[in-house]
Tab-separated table of C-alpha atoms in Angstrom:
chain	number	residue	atom	x	y	z
A	1331	MET	CA	170.810	-28.925	115.362
A	1332	ASN	CA	167.475	-27.118	115.556
A	1333	VAL	CA	168.101	-23.368	115.701
A	1334	LEU	CA	164.599	-22.535	116.915
A	1335	ASN	CA	164.812	-25.062	119.735
A	1336	ASP	CA	168.267	-23.852	120.711
A	1337	GLU	CA	167.089	-20.252	120.916
A	1338	TYR	CA	163.973	-21.224	122.873
A	1339	TYR	CA	165.888	-23.043	125.593
A	1340	MET	CA	168.674	-20.459	125.665
A	1341	ARG	CA	166.123	-17.694	126.239
A	1342	LEU	CA	164.878	-19.639	129.227
A	1343	ALA	CA	168.453	-19.963	130.493
A	1344	LEU	CA	168.947	-16.212	130.044
A	1345	GLU	CA	165.780	-15.502	132.030
A	1346	LEU	CA	167.073	-17.686	134.852
A	1347	ALA	CA	170.330	-15.732	134.820
A	1348	ARG	CA	168.560	-12.369	134.627
A	1349	GLY	CA	166.608	-13.166	137.767
A	1350	THR	CA	169.794	-13.323	139.840
A	1351	GLN	CA	171.162	-9.891	138.890
A	1352	GLY	CA	172.529	-8.177	141.957
A	1353	GLN	CA	173.129	-11.403	143.893
A	1354	THR	CA	176.428	-12.678	142.511
A	1355	ALA	CA	178.829	-9.816	143.426
A	1356	ILE	CA	181.756	-9.824	140.951
A	1357	ASN	CA	180.731	-13.197	139.534
A	1358	PRO	CA	178.702	-13.389	136.312
A	1359	VAL	CA	175.017	-14.227	136.271
A	1360	VAL	CA	174.559	-17.594	134.578
A	1361	GLY	CA	171.577	-19.777	133.758
A	1362	CYS	CA	171.441	-23.396	132.616
A	1363	VAL	CA	168.697	-25.616	131.194
A	1364	VAL	CA	169.070	-29.384	130.627
A	1365	VAL	CA	166.815	-30.960	128.008
A	1366	LYS	CA	166.276	-34.653	127.255
A	1367	GLU	CA	164.092	-35.882	124.397
A	1368	GLY	CA	162.173	-32.621	124.152
A	1369	ARG	CA	161.546	-32.258	127.899
A	1370	ILE	CA	163.190	-29.906	130.355
A	1371	VAL	CA	164.690	-32.125	133.048
A	1372	GLY	CA	166.824	-29.620	134.940
A	1373	ILE	CA	167.158	-25.889	135.439
A	1374	GLY	CA	169.549	-23.819	137.492
A	1375	ALA	CA	171.165	-20.455	138.061
A	1376	HIS	CA	174.256	-19.227	139.864
A	1377	LEU	CA	172.787	-17.710	143.027
A	1378	ARG	CA	175.722	-16.367	145.002
A	1379	MET	CA	179.494	-16.035	144.756
A	1380	GLY	CA	181.192	-19.052	146.304
A	1381	THR	CA	178.220	-21.367	145.808
A	1382	ALA	CA	177.413	-23.926	143.116
A	1383	HIS	CA	177.276	-22.719	139.524
A	1384	ALA	CA	174.210	-22.894	137.290
A	1385	GLU	CA	175.298	-26.129	135.574
A	1386	VAL	CA	175.636	-27.945	138.900
A	1387	HIS	CA	172.130	-26.946	140.021
A	1388	ALA	CA	170.594	-27.979	136.684
A	1389	LEU	CA	172.470	-31.297	136.471
A	1390	THR	CA	171.623	-32.148	140.071
A	1391	MET	CA	167.946	-31.663	139.276
A	1392	ALA	CA	168.238	-33.703	136.081
A	1393	GLY	CA	170.050	-36.582	137.755
A	1394	GLU	CA	170.399	-39.654	135.522
A	1395	GLN	CA	168.171	-38.040	132.904
A	1396	ALA	CA	171.049	-35.763	131.933
A	1397	GLU	CA	172.793	-38.645	130.131
A	1398	GLY	CA	172.462	-38.154	126.395
A	1399	GLY	CA	170.746	-34.801	126.897
A	1400	VAL	CA	171.560	-31.227	125.946
A	1401	ALA	CA	172.768	-28.558	128.379
A	1402	TYR	CA	172.083	-24.915	127.480
A	1403	VAL	CA	174.406	-22.525	129.325
A	1404	THR	CA	174.550	-18.740	129.014
A	1405	LEU	CA	178.318	-18.599	129.634
A	1406	GLU	CA	181.159	-20.982	128.809
A	1407	PRO	CA	181.465	-23.587	131.591
A	1408	CYS	CA	184.501	-23.001	133.793
A	1409	ASN	CA	187.442	-25.383	133.499
A	1410	HIS	CA	189.462	-24.388	136.561
A	1411	TYR	CA	189.291	-24.651	140.325
A	1412	GLY	CA	188.270	-21.420	142.007
A	1413	ARG	CA	185.814	-21.100	144.874
A	1414	THR	CA	184.060	-24.146	143.348
A	1415	PRO	CA	185.176	-27.136	141.201
A	1416	PRO	CA	185.150	-26.843	137.385
A	1417	CYS	CA	181.736	-27.242	135.765
A	1418	THR	CA	183.240	-28.979	132.726
A	1419	GLU	CA	183.966	-32.028	134.869
A	1420	ARG	CA	180.396	-32.184	136.120
A	1421	LEU	CA	179.081	-32.018	132.550
A	1422	ILE	CA	181.468	-34.782	131.486
A	1423	GLU	CA	180.491	-36.974	134.456
A	1424	SER	CA	176.786	-36.453	133.659
A	1425	LYS	CA	177.396	-37.797	130.125
A	1426	VAL	CA	175.484	-35.056	128.327
A	1427	ALA	CA	175.691	-35.451	124.553
A	1428	ARG	CA	175.706	-31.781	123.645
A	1429	VAL	CA	176.401	-28.424	125.262
A	1430	VAL	CA	175.050	-25.203	123.755
A	1431	VAL	CA	176.798	-22.064	124.980
A	1432	ALA	CA	175.694	-18.462	124.427
A	1433	CYS	CA	179.172	-16.916	124.703
A	1434	THR	CA	182.729	-17.721	125.685
A	1435	ASP	CA	184.257	-16.598	128.973
A	1436	PRO	CA	185.804	-13.139	128.376
A	1437	ASN	CA	188.668	-13.833	130.788
A	1438	PRO	CA	191.672	-14.139	128.430
A	1439	LYS	CA	193.240	-16.681	130.804
A	1440	VAL	CA	190.391	-19.154	130.429
A	1441	ALA	CA	188.457	-18.243	127.258
A	1442	GLY	CA	187.839	-21.317	125.129
A	1443	LEU	CA	189.488	-23.788	127.501
A	1444	GLY	CA	186.166	-25.040	128.861
A	1445	LEU	CA	184.868	-25.674	125.354
A	1446	GLU	CA	188.095	-27.450	124.417
A	1447	ARG	CA	187.810	-29.696	127.476
A	1448	LEU	CA	184.247	-30.719	126.609
A	1449	ARG	CA	185.116	-31.460	122.966
A	1450	SER	CA	188.089	-33.560	124.020
A	1451	HIS	CA	185.609	-35.916	125.728
A	1452	GLY	CA	183.436	-36.304	122.653
A	1453	ILE	CA	180.751	-33.811	123.677
A	1454	GLU	CA	179.276	-31.794	120.811
A	1455	VAL	CA	179.619	-28.075	121.514
A	1456	GLU	CA	177.714	-25.220	119.876
A	1457	VAL	CA	178.699	-21.596	120.627
A	1458	GLY	CA	177.045	-18.247	119.877
A	1459	VAL	CA	173.332	-18.853	120.409
A	1460	LEU	CA	171.879	-15.483	121.539
A	1461	GLU	CA	175.432	-14.256	122.125
A	1462	VAL	CA	174.602	-10.532	121.997
A	1463	GLU	CA	171.956	-10.828	124.711
A	1464	ALA	CA	174.240	-12.956	126.871
A	1465	ARG	CA	177.176	-10.548	126.643
A	1466	GLU	CA	174.990	-7.550	127.500
A	1467	LEU	CA	173.589	-9.373	130.511
A	1468	ASN	CA	177.114	-9.757	131.886
A	1469	GLU	CA	178.607	-6.507	130.597
A	1470	ALA	CA	179.802	-5.499	134.064
A	1471	PHE	CA	181.524	-8.845	134.656
A	1472	ASN	CA	183.031	-8.747	131.171
A	1473	LYS	CA	184.742	-5.422	131.832
A	1474	PHE	CA	185.859	-6.239	135.370
A	1475	ILE	CA	187.353	-9.649	134.556
A	1476	VAL	CA	189.438	-8.157	131.733
A	1477	THR	CA	190.447	-4.776	133.194
A	1478	GLY	CA	190.035	-5.096	136.960
A	1479	ARG	CA	187.973	-1.887	136.879
A	1480	PRO	CA	184.288	-1.480	137.776
A	1481	PHE	CA	181.646	-1.045	135.099
A	1482	VAL	CA	180.101	2.391	135.732
A	1483	THR	CA	176.449	3.043	134.891
A	1484	LEU	CA	175.284	6.655	135.038
A	1485	LYS	CA	171.702	7.427	136.035
A	1486	THR	CA	170.296	10.927	135.814
A	1487	ALA	CA	166.771	12.291	136.253
A	1488	SER	CA	166.050	15.675	134.723
A	1489	THR	CA	163.495	17.952	133.143
A	1490	LEU	CA	163.324	18.247	129.366
A	1491	ASP	CA	165.684	21.211	129.557
A	1492	GLY	CA	168.262	19.087	131.366
A	1493	LYS	CA	167.809	20.422	134.912
A	1494	ILE	CA	168.273	18.077	137.886
A	1495	ALA	CA	166.855	20.620	140.346
A	1496	SER	CA	165.308	24.076	140.385
A	1497	ARG	CA	167.363	27.227	140.979
A	1498	THR	CA	166.457	26.910	144.682
A	1499	GLY	CA	167.747	23.311	144.812
A	1500	ASP	CA	164.330	21.626	144.916
A	1501	SER	CA	164.447	18.230	143.160
A	1502	LYS	CA	161.573	16.192	144.657
A	1503	TRP	CA	160.233	14.821	142.510
A	1504	ILE	CA	161.315	15.322	138.920
A	1505	THR	CA	160.395	11.868	137.633
A	1506	ASN	CA	157.348	9.753	138.456
A	1507	ALA	CA	156.926	6.818	140.828
A	1508	ARG	CA	157.489	4.174	138.125
A	1509	SER	CA	160.803	5.698	137.136
A	1510	ARG	CA	161.934	5.916	140.751
A	1511	GLU	CA	160.948	2.292	141.371
A	1512	PHE	CA	163.070	1.202	138.404
A	1513	VAL	CA	166.027	3.160	139.787
A	1514	HIS	CA	165.795	1.068	142.963
A	1515	THR	CA	165.951	-2.010	140.710
A	1516	LEU	CA	169.120	-0.584	139.161
A	1517	ARG	CA	170.572	-0.106	142.632
A	1518	HIS	CA	169.855	-3.738	143.462
A	1519	ARG	CA	171.624	-4.867	140.277
A	1520	HIS	CA	174.847	-2.990	141.060
A	1521	GLN	CA	177.424	-3.726	143.724
A	1522	ALA	CA	177.819	-0.069	144.637
A	1523	ILE	CA	176.141	3.301	144.264
A	1524	MET	CA	178.292	6.419	143.989
A	1525	VAL	CA	177.533	10.098	144.649
A	1526	GLY	CA	179.484	13.243	145.390
A	1527	VAL	CA	179.496	14.912	148.783
A	1528	GLU	CA	177.460	17.832	147.393
A	1529	THR	CA	174.610	15.400	146.694
A	1530	VAL	CA	174.850	14.042	150.250
A	1531	ILE	CA	174.734	17.567	151.690
A	1532	ALA	CA	171.846	18.670	149.465
A	1533	ASP	CA	169.617	15.563	149.553
A	1534	ASP	CA	170.750	13.510	152.573
A	1535	SER	CA	169.662	10.393	150.699
A	1536	GLN	CA	170.126	7.050	152.441
A	1537	LEU	CA	171.254	5.488	149.143
A	1538	THR	CA	169.650	2.138	149.915
A	1539	THR	CA	167.406	-0.088	147.802
A	1540	ARG	CA	163.704	0.125	148.534
A	1541	LEU	CA	161.580	-2.238	146.474
A	1542	SER	CA	158.232	-3.955	146.950
A	1543	VAL	CA	160.189	-7.216	147.329
A	1544	PRO	CA	163.310	-7.695	149.487
A	1545	ALA	CA	166.490	-6.547	147.772
A	1546	LEU	CA	170.174	-6.195	148.516
A	1547	ASN	CA	171.637	-2.828	149.445
A	1548	PRO	CA	174.696	-1.807	147.420
A	1549	VAL	CA	177.878	-0.459	148.956
A	1550	ARG	CA	177.569	3.330	149.260
A	1551	ILE	CA	180.477	5.325	147.810
A	1552	VAL	CA	180.869	9.050	148.465
A	1553	ILE	CA	183.433	11.151	146.597
A	1554	ASP	CA	184.544	13.710	149.197
A	1555	SER	CA	187.970	15.304	148.753
A	1556	ARG	CA	188.036	17.105	152.138
A	1557	LEU	CA	185.614	14.960	154.191
A	1558	ARG	CA	182.840	17.517	154.326
A	1559	VAL	CA	180.191	14.813	154.816
A	1560	PRO	CA	177.961	15.873	157.754
A	1561	ALA	CA	178.254	13.774	160.914
A	1562	ASN	CA	174.482	13.138	160.889
A	1563	ALA	CA	174.271	12.189	157.193
A	1564	ARG	CA	172.153	9.119	156.573
A	1565	VAL	CA	174.875	7.488	154.457
A	1566	LEU	CA	176.779	7.035	157.735
A	1567	ASP	CA	173.921	5.204	159.462
A	1568	GLY	CA	175.397	1.694	159.182
A	1569	GLU	CA	172.418	0.437	157.160
A	1570	ALA	CA	174.860	-0.561	154.396
A	1571	GLU	CA	178.626	-0.453	153.972
A	1572	THR	CA	179.925	3.031	153.179
A	1573	ILE	CA	183.199	3.927	151.469
A	1574	ILE	CA	184.359	7.520	151.281
A	1575	VAL	CA	186.948	8.299	148.625
A	1576	THR	CA	188.988	11.292	149.713
A	1577	THR	CA	192.445	12.866	149.312
A	1578	SER	CA	195.504	13.448	151.455
A	1579	ALA	CA	194.180	16.990	151.995
A	1580	ALA	CA	191.374	15.672	154.234
A	1581	PRO	CA	191.710	16.627	157.938
A	1582	GLU	CA	193.108	13.900	160.201
A	1583	GLU	CA	190.582	14.525	162.969
A	1584	LYS	CA	187.654	13.831	160.619
A	1585	ARG	CA	189.409	10.707	159.335
A	1586	LYS	CA	189.655	9.297	162.852
A	1587	GLU	CA	186.019	10.120	163.572
A	1588	LEU	CA	184.767	8.367	160.436
A	1589	ARG	CA	186.972	5.310	160.847
A	1590	GLY	CA	185.702	5.018	164.414
A	1591	ARG	CA	182.201	4.714	163.008
A	1592	GLY	CA	183.198	1.874	160.689
A	1593	ILE	CA	183.474	3.961	157.523
A	1594	VAL	CA	186.084	2.810	154.996
A	1595	LEU	CA	188.317	5.629	153.728
A	1596	LEU	CA	190.253	5.429	150.464
A	1597	GLU	CA	192.830	8.096	149.647
A	1598	ALA	CA	192.879	8.797	145.917
A	1599	GLY	CA	195.474	11.458	145.239
A	1600	PRO	CA	196.892	14.535	146.973
A	1601	GLY	CA	193.961	16.822	146.154
A	1602	PRO	CA	192.465	19.296	145.779
A	1603	ARG	CA	190.103	16.914	143.924
A	1604	VAL	CA	189.798	13.152	144.045
A	1605	ASP	CA	191.739	11.414	141.283
A	1606	LEU	CA	188.778	9.585	139.751
A	1607	GLU	CA	190.884	7.292	137.573
A	1608	LEU	CA	192.836	6.178	140.645
A	1609	ALA	CA	189.593	5.829	142.597
A	1610	MET	CA	188.224	3.393	139.995
A	1611	ARG	CA	191.395	1.306	140.232
A	1612	MET	CA	191.206	1.243	144.027
A	1613	LEU	CA	187.534	0.247	144.015
A	1614	GLY	CA	188.295	-2.522	141.520
A	1615	GLU	CA	191.002	-3.815	143.856
A	1616	ARG	CA	188.291	-4.110	146.515
A	1617	GLU	CA	186.376	-6.360	144.091
A	1618	ILE	CA	183.673	-3.842	143.308
A	1619	GLY	CA	182.790	-4.737	139.753
A	1620	SER	CA	179.775	-2.502	139.074
A	1621	ILE	CA	178.848	1.013	140.182
A	1622	LEU	CA	175.652	2.998	139.687
A	1623	LEU	CA	176.638	6.660	139.491
A	1624	GLU	CA	173.910	8.989	140.779
A	1625	GLY	CA	176.023	12.096	141.136
A	1626	GLY	CA	175.370	15.762	140.694
A	1627	GLY	CA	176.414	17.722	137.627
A	1628	ARG	CA	180.062	18.187	138.652
A	1629	LEU	CA	180.779	14.530	139.400
A	1630	ASN	CA	178.802	13.366	136.363
A	1631	GLY	CA	180.675	15.842	134.176
A	1632	ALA	CA	184.097	14.848	135.497
A	1633	MET	CA	183.395	11.142	135.054
A	1634	LEU	CA	182.076	11.696	131.517
A	1635	GLU	CA	184.948	13.979	130.520
A	1636	GLN	CA	187.514	11.413	131.699
A	1637	GLY	CA	185.829	8.539	129.856
A	1638	LEU	CA	184.958	6.653	133.042
A	1639	ILE	CA	181.254	6.066	132.281
A	1640	ASP	CA	180.351	2.833	130.485
A	1641	LYS	CA	176.552	3.097	130.220
A	1642	CYS	CA	173.857	5.742	130.704
A	1643	TYR	CA	170.251	5.753	131.875
A	1644	LEU	CA	169.033	9.289	131.189
A	1645	PHE	CA	165.510	9.829	132.563
A	1646	TYR	CA	163.508	12.818	131.321
A	1647	ALA	CA	160.234	14.052	132.789
A	1648	PRO	CA	157.848	16.153	130.632
A	1649	LYS	CA	158.657	19.333	132.558
A	1650	ILE	CA	160.574	22.532	131.842
A	1651	ILE	CA	161.805	24.517	134.839
A	1652	GLY	CA	164.363	26.897	133.329
A	1653	GLY	CA	166.747	29.078	135.258
A	1654	PRO	CA	170.370	29.712	134.215
A	1655	GLU	CA	171.498	28.899	137.761
A	1656	ALA	CA	169.524	25.651	138.027
A	1657	PRO	CA	171.938	22.694	138.053
A	1658	GLY	CA	172.119	20.438	135.034
A	1659	ASN	CA	173.030	16.827	134.319
A	1660	PHE	CA	176.642	17.587	133.458
A	1661	SER	CA	178.830	20.434	134.656
A	1662	PHE	CA	182.336	20.586	133.205
A	1663	PRO	CA	184.287	23.055	131.035
A	1664	GLY	CA	183.063	21.383	127.866
A	1665	PHE	CA	184.659	20.720	124.513
A	1666	ASP	CA	185.704	23.350	121.964
A	1667	ARG	CA	184.320	21.626	118.899
A	1668	MET	CA	181.182	19.639	118.188
A	1669	SER	CA	183.376	16.871	116.758
A	1670	GLU	CA	184.811	16.374	120.268
A	1671	ALA	CA	181.428	15.843	121.905
A	1672	VAL	CA	180.747	12.540	123.634
A	1673	THR	CA	178.602	10.364	121.379
A	1674	ILE	CA	176.085	7.942	122.890
A	1675	ASP	CA	175.870	4.686	120.945
A	1676	ARG	CA	173.470	1.697	120.849
A	1677	LEU	CA	170.515	3.823	121.920
A	1678	LYS	CA	167.277	2.463	123.321
A	1679	VAL	CA	164.276	4.497	124.432
A	1680	GLU	CA	162.019	3.191	127.191
A	1681	ARG	CA	158.767	4.616	128.572
A	1682	PHE	CA	157.809	4.829	132.243
A	1683	ASP	CA	154.291	6.225	131.884
A	1684	GLU	CA	154.871	9.862	130.869
A	1685	ASP	CA	158.625	9.745	131.566
A	1686	ILE	CA	161.113	8.583	128.949
A	1687	CYS	CA	164.483	6.986	129.537
A	1688	ILE	CA	167.325	7.022	127.011
A	1689	VAL	CA	169.711	4.102	127.467
A	1690	GLY	CA	173.049	4.039	125.696
A	1691	TYR	CA	176.801	3.658	125.830
A	1692	PRO	CA	179.267	6.566	125.587
A	1693	VAL	CA	181.723	5.936	122.775
A	1694	LYS	CA	185.271	5.652	124.136
A	1695	LYS	CA	187.858	7.861	122.431
């Protein structure tokens, strides 16, 4: 075993996987590299749910050269029939001598079984090469496959004093063009984008992905307890699928109107507010495994207070606008003691020209 070589080829496999973020729906992103006698003979990535996995693409490219070679895979090869046949069988048939895996499959029903299958056929198996990077790359899949709930990423854009708009409601633009371009990349990487109806009314954003290269539009989710979404709102334009999460207090006439326009309605609780915990369960049942939350202060605050946010991207522009009535990132009653405050862990700070972005994970209590 050569640790440096293993890390080199696994980094390449991770890059292949990273390039498919946003394309695989609830499936993980996976990359594979096949090496024979110091040469790369096959590469592959999982491109779309229901299609061939990364190992199959890489082994097909390698052909007969795979025999006696090493396969580097970012996630434990599957050992069960799903939408596609098990990858373990393809590796066995290809007669690879060794399989290096970044991390095991987090699904408790299958974790370790693929590795066991390979070892039972005399294939050397190494696990844990660049494991931390691999698990972070598939953090949304890891949560969904274990809990059935979507992984929720919060994105906010504010001034240094935490304001997401001025006291008059003006919010264009707080952050710079580079920051906004990256947010569209985040949208592409998530299955859905979620806002509250107040954001729809105030901004009338289309909530689609606009990048310099073609990208997929996420499902648009609007939290709207009484169906106050305007009839001419751009989120109802049919450009992408729209789900409105409401309550039983919503008027029947508006329900019929929206359903007639192809809008999916989910009823999460009796009201007066949407039961957000129930909403997450319902969205998970619809196989939405990742959500980018771009809400206003009230929705952000409610989601944070209830422990429903898994990751944060907090963008700050070098501006101070002030105003006690100007809306902030989070609006909720708050905690009584500093010891109760939500702590953000595993912090990273990124620069987008003059803007800064704090990335981290709220600690679950």
